[in-house]
Short mmCIF file of C-alpha atoms in Angstrom, two decimals:
data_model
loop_
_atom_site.label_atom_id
_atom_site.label_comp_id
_atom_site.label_asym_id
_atom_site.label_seq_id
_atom_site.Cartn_x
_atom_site.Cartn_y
_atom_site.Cartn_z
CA UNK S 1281 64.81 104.39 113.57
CA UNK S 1282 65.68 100.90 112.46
CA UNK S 1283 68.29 100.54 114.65
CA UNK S 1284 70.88 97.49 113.64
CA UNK S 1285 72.53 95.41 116.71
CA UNK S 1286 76.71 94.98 115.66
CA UNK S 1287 75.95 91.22 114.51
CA UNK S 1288 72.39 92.02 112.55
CA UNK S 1289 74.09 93.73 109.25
CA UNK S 1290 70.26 95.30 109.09
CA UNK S 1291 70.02 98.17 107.25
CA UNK S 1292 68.65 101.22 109.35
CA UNK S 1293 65.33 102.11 108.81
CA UNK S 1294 64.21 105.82 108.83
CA UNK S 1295 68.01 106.64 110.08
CA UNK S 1296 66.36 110.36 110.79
CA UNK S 1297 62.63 109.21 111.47
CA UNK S 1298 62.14 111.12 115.01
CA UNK S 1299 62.89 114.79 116.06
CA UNK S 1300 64.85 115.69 118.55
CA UNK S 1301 61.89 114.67 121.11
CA UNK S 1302 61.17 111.50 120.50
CA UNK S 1303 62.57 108.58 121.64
CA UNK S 1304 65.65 106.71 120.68
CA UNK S 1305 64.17 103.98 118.79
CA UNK S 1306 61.99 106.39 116.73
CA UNK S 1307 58.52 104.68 118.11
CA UNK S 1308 56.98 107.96 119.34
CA UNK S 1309 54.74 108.51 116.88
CA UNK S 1310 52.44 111.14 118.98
CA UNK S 1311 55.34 114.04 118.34
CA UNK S 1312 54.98 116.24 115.31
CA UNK S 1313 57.40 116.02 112.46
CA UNK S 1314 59.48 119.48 112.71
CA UNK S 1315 61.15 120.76 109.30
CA UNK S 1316 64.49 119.66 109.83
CA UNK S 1317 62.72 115.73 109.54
CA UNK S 1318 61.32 116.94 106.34
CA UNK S 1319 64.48 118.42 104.67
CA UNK S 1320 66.29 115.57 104.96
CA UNK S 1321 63.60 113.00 103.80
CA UNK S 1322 63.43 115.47 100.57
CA UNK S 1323 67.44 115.19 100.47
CA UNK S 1324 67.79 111.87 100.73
CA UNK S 1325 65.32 111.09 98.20
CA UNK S 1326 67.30 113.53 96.04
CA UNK S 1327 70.41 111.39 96.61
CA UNK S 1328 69.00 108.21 95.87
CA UNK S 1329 67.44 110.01 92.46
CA UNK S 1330 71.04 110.61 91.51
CA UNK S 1331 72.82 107.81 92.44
CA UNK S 1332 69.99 105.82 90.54
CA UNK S 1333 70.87 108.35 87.89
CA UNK S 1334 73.99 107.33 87.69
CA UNK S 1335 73.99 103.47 88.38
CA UNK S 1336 71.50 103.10 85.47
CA UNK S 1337 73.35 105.05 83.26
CA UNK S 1338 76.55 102.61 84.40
CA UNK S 1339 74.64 99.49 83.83
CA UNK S 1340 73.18 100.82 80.50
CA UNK S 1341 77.01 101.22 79.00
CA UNK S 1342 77.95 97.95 80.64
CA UNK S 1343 75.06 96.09 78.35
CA UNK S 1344 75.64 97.75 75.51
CA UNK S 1345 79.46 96.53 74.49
CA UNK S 1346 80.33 92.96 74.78
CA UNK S 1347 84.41 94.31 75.66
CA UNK S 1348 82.13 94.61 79.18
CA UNK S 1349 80.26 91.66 79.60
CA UNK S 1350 83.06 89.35 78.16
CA UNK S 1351 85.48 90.38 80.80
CA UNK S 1352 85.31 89.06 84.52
CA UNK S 1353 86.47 92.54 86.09
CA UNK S 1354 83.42 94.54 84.36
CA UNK S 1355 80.92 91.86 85.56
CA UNK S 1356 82.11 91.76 89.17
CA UNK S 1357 81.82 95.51 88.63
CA UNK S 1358 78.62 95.80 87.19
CA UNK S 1359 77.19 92.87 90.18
CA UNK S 1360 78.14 96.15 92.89
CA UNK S 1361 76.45 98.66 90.75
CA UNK S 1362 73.42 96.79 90.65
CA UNK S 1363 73.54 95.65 94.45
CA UNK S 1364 74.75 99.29 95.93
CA UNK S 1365 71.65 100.34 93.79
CA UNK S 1366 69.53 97.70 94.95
CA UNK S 1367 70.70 98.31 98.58
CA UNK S 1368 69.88 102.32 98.26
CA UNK S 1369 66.71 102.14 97.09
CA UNK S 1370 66.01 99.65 100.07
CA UNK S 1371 67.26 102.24 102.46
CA UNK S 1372 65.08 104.93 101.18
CA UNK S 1373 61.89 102.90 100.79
CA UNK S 1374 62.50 101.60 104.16
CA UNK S 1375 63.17 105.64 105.34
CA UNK S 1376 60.09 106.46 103.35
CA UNK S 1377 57.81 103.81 104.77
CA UNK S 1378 58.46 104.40 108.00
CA UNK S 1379 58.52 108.09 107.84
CA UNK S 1380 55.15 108.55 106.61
CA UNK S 1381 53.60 105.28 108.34
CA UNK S 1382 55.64 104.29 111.18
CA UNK S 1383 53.82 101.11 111.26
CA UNK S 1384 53.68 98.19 108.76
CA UNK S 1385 52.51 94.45 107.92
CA UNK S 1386 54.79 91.98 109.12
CA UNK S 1387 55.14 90.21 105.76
CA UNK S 1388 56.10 93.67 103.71
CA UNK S 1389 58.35 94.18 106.76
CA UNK S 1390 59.93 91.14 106.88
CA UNK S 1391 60.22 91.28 102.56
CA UNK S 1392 62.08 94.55 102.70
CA UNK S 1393 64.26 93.79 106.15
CA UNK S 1394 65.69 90.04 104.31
CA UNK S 1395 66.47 92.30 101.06
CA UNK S 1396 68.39 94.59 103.04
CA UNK S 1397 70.33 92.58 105.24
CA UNK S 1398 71.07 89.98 101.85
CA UNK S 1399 71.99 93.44 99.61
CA UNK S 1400 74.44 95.25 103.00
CA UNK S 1401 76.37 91.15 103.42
CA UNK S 1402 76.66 90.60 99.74
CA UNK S 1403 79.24 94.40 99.23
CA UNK S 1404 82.21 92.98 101.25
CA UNK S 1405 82.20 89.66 99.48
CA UNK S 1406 81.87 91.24 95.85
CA UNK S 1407 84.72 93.51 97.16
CA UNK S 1408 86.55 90.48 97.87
CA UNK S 1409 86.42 88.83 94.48
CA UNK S 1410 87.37 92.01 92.76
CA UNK S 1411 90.45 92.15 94.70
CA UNK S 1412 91.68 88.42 93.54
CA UNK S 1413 91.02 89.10 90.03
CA UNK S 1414 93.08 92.30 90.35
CA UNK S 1415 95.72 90.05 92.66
CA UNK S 1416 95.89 87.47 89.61
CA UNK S 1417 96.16 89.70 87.02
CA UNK S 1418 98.80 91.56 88.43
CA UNK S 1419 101.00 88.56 90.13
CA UNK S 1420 99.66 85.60 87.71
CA UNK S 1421 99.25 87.72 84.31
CA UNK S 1422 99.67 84.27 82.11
CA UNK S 1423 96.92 82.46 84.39
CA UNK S 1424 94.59 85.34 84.19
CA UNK S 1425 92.86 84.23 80.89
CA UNK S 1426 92.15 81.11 82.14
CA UNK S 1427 91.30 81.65 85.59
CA UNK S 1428 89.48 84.64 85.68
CA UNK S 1429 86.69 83.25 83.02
CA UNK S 1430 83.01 84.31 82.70
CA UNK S 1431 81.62 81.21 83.35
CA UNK S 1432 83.78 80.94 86.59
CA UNK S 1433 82.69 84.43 87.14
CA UNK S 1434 79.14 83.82 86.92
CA UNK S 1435 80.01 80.41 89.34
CA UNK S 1436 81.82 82.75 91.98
CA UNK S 1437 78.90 85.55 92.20
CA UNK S 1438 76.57 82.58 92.84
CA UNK S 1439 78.24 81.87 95.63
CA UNK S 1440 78.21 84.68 97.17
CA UNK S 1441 74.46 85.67 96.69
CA UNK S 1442 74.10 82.00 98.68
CA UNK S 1443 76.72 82.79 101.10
CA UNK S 1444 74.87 86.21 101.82
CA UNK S 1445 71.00 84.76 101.50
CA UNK S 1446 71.83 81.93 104.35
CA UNK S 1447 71.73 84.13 107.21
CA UNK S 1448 68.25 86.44 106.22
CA UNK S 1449 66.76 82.65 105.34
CA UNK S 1450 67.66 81.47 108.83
CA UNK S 1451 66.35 84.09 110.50
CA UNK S 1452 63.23 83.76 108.81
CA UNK S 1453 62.54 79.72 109.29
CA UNK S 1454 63.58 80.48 113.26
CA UNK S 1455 61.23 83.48 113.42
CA UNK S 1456 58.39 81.34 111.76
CA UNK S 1457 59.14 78.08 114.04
CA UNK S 1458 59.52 80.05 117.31
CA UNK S 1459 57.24 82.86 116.95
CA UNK S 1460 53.43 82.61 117.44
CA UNK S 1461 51.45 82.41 114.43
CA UNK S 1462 49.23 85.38 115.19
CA UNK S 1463 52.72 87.27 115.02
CA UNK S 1464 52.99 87.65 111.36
CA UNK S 1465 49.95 88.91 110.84
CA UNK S 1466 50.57 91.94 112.96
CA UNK S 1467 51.82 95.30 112.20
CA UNK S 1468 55.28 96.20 113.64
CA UNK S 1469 57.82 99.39 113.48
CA UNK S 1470 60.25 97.74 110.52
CA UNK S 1471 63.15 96.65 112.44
CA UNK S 1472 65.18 93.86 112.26
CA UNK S 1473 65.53 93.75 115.86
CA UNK S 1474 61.45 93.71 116.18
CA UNK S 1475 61.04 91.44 113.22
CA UNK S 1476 64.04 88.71 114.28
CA UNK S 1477 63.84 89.11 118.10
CA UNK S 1478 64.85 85.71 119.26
CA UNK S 1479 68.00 85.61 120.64
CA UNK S 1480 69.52 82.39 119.04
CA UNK S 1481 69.71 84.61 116.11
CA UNK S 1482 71.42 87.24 117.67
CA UNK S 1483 74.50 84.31 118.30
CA UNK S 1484 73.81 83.01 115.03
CA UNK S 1485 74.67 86.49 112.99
CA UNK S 1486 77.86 86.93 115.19
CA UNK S 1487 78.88 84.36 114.69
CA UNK S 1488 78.76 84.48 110.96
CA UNK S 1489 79.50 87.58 110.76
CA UNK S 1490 82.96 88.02 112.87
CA UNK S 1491 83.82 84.85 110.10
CA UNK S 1492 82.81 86.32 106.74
CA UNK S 1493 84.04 89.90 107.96
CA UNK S 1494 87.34 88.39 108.82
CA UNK S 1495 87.75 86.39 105.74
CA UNK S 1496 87.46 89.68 103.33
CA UNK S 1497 89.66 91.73 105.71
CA UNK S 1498 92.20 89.15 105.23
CA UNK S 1499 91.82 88.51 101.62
CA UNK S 1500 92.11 92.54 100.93
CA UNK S 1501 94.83 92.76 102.79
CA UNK S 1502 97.02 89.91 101.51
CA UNK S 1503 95.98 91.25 97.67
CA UNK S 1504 97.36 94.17 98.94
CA UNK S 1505 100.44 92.49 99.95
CA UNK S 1506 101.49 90.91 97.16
CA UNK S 1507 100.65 93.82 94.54
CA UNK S 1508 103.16 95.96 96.37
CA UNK S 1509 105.34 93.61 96.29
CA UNK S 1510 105.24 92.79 92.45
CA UNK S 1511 105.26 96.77 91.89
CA UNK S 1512 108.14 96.92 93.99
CA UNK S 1513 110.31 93.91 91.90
CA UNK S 1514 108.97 94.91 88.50
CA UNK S 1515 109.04 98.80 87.99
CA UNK S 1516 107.78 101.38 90.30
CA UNK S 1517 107.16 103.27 86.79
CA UNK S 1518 104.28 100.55 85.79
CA UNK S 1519 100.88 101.95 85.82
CA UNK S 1520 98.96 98.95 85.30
CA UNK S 1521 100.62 97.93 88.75
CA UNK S 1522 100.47 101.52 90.47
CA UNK S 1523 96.30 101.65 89.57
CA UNK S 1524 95.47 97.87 90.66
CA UNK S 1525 97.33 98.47 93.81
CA UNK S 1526 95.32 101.57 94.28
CA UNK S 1527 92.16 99.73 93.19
CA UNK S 1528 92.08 97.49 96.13
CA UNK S 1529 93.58 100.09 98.57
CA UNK S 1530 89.78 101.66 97.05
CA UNK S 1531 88.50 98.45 97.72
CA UNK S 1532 89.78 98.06 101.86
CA UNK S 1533 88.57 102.03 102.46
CA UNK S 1534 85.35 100.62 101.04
CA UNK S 1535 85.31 97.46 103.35
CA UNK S 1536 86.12 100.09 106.40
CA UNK S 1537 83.14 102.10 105.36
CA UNK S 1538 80.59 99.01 104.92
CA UNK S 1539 82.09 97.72 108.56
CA UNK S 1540 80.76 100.62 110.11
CA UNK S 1541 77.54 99.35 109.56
CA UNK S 1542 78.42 96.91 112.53
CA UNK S 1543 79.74 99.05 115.11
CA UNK S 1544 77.56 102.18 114.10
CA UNK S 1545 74.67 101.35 116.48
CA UNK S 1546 76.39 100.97 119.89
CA UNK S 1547 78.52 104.18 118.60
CA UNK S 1548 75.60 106.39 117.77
CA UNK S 1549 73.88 105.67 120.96
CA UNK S 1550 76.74 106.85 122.80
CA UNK S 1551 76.71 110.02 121.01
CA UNK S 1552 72.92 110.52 121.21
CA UNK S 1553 73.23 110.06 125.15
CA UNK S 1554 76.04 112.35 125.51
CA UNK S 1555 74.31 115.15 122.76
CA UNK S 1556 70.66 114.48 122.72
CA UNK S 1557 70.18 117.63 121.04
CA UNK S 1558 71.61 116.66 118.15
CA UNK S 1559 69.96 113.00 117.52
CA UNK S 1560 68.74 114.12 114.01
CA UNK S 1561 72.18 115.46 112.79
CA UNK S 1562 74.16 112.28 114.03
CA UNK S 1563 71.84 109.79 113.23
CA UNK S 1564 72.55 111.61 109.75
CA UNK S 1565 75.80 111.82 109.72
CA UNK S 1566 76.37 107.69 110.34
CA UNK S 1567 73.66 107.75 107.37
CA UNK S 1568 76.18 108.91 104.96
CA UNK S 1569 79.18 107.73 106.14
CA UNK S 1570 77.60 103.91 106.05
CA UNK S 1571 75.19 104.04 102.84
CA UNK S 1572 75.70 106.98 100.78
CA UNK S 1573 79.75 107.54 100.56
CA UNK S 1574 80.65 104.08 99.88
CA UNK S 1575 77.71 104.02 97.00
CA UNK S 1576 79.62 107.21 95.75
CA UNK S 1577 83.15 105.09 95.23
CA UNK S 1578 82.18 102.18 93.04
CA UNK S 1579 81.67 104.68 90.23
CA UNK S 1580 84.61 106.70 90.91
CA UNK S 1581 86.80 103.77 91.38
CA UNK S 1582 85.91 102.10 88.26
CA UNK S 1583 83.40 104.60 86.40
CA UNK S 1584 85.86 107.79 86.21
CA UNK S 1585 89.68 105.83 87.09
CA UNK S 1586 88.75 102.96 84.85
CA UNK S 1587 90.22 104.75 80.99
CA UNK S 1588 88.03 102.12 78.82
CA UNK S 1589 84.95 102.29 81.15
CA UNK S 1590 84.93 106.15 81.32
CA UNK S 1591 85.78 105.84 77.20
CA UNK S 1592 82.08 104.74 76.62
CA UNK S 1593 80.39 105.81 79.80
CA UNK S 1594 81.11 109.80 79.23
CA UNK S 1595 80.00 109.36 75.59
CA UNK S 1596 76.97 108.10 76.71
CA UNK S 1597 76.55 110.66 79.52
CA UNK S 1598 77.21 113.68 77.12
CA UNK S 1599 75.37 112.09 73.77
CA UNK S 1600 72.65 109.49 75.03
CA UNK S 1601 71.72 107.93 71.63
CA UNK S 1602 75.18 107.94 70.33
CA UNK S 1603 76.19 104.43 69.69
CA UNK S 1604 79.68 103.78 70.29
CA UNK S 1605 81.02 101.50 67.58
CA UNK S 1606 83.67 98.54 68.66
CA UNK S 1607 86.52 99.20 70.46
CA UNK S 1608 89.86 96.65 69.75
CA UNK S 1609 90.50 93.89 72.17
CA UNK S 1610 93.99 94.81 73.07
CA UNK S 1611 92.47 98.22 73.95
CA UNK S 1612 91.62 96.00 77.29
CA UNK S 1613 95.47 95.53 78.71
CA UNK S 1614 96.44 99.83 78.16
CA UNK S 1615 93.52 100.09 80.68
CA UNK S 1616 93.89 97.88 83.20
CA UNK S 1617 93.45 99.46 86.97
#
């Protein structure tokens, strides 16, 4: 199993890659693979079919009407789809991999491990901008237009794929100046822990992490704030209000669910020494709850709550080569979140 240390944000690696025998870093590779193993490599390849299912069929509706790609909310939205799907399909290749060779080259490790780690950093900080533009919509409606632009959009998502790439990067030029060179050219069990063992990283992704992780508690929960508080002084009967404030309280049960991806290794070993019987099922369990729910929620949050979204995306779902014709601009403000 690729097990992540609380400051790594690694993604695990074949979370269910040993039976019940083996040991808990999943490096026995002498012990046969009992059914159970199998089922849920078969059902977790199933999920990620229809997740990708879904996510494609998101992004496809997104491209095809400019009312989408015009307005700042849709492209934050879109940027999760495409990372949560990105993210997924990491976790199962990296479950696959390792399930049916245990063993790989350093370089495809090290490929798939920086992807991972840049995908699982980048979800809290997209949550975070999606929150402000729901906080200035709702509290600065006559800045909104002008403040919540694409280009600024586009400027703000760059950001935050540098803010998120920094830390994999680092890793990798400390690796490559402190390890031997004979190193990468070896073939390792794909986890970060193996692949990034110095300990100056270790320090170094605490660090940044207890920051960043801080920054978009605080920013989710002061959005929060303040759109209770203008529901509260304008009209407890406005919807627009009601569904943004909703939208990010979506957002901080999302943030909870992606932070468990930092306390979910020192957890699960505690329950794997108290029930060692059941290492396959917990080791499970902390799968879903930490990559497969909060993949579920960006879709309902703004794929089935969002009235324009679900307008075009259900007509697509139900009649794929129907093309929607236009839809009017001030269709936008009746379905705000």
């Amino acid at each position: 199993m690729l097990v992540m240390n609380s400051s790594s944000s690694s993604v695990p690696l074949a979370l269910l890659l040993s039976n019940s025998t083996s040991t808990e870093t999943g490096l026995s590779v002498g012990q046969p693979k009992d059914s159970f193993s199998d089922a849920l490599a078969k059902n977790i390849v199933m999920v990620w079919l229809a997740l990708s299912v879904i996510n494609s069929s998101m992004v496809y509706t997104f491209l095809q009407h400019s009312v989408f790609y015009e307005n700042s909310r849709y492209i934050m939205f879109i940027c999760m789809v495409v990372n949560d799907a990105l993210q997924l399909t990491l976790v199962t290749t990296l479950y696959v991999v390792s399930y049916v060779f245990r063993k790989i080259h350093v370089s495809i490790c090290c490929l798939l491990i920086m992807t991972a780690v840049f995908t699982t950093r980048s979800t809290p900080l997209i949550l975070a901008g999606m929150a402000v533009e729901r906080f200035i919509a709702i509290c600065l409606p006559l800045h909104h237009s002008h403040m919540c632009t694409v280009s600024r959009t586009i400027f703000l998502i760059g950001v935050i794929l540098i803010l998120t790439a920094t830390p994999p990067i680092t890793d990798l030029l400390i690796t490559m100046i402190k390890a031997p060179p004979k190193f990468f050219h070896r073939t390792i069990f794909c986890d970060h822990s193996f692949l990034f063992s110095d300990p100056s990283i270790y320090y170094k992704n605490c660090v940044f992490d207890g920051v960043y992780l801080s920054f978009v508690a605080l920013t989710l929960l002061y959005t929060y704030c303040k759109i209770m508080l203008t529901a509260q002084a304008a009209s407890t009967s406005l919807a627009s209000v009601r569904r943004a404030r909703n939208t990010v309280l979506l957002h901080g049960v999302q943030l909870l669910l992606c932070m468990l991806a930092f306390v979910v290794p020192s957890l699960q070993a505690a329950l794997i020494s108290l029930f060692p019987q059941l290492i396959l099922e917990i080791r499970y369990i902390f799968f879903l709850l930490v990559y497969i729910i909060p993949r579920f929620m960006s879709p309902v949050i703004y794929g089935f709550r969002d009235e324009l979204f679900r307008k075009y995306w259900t007509r697509y779902l139900s009649w794929p080569r129907q093309r929607v014709s236009g839809i009017r601009p001030g269709a936008l403000k009746d379905a705000c979140i």
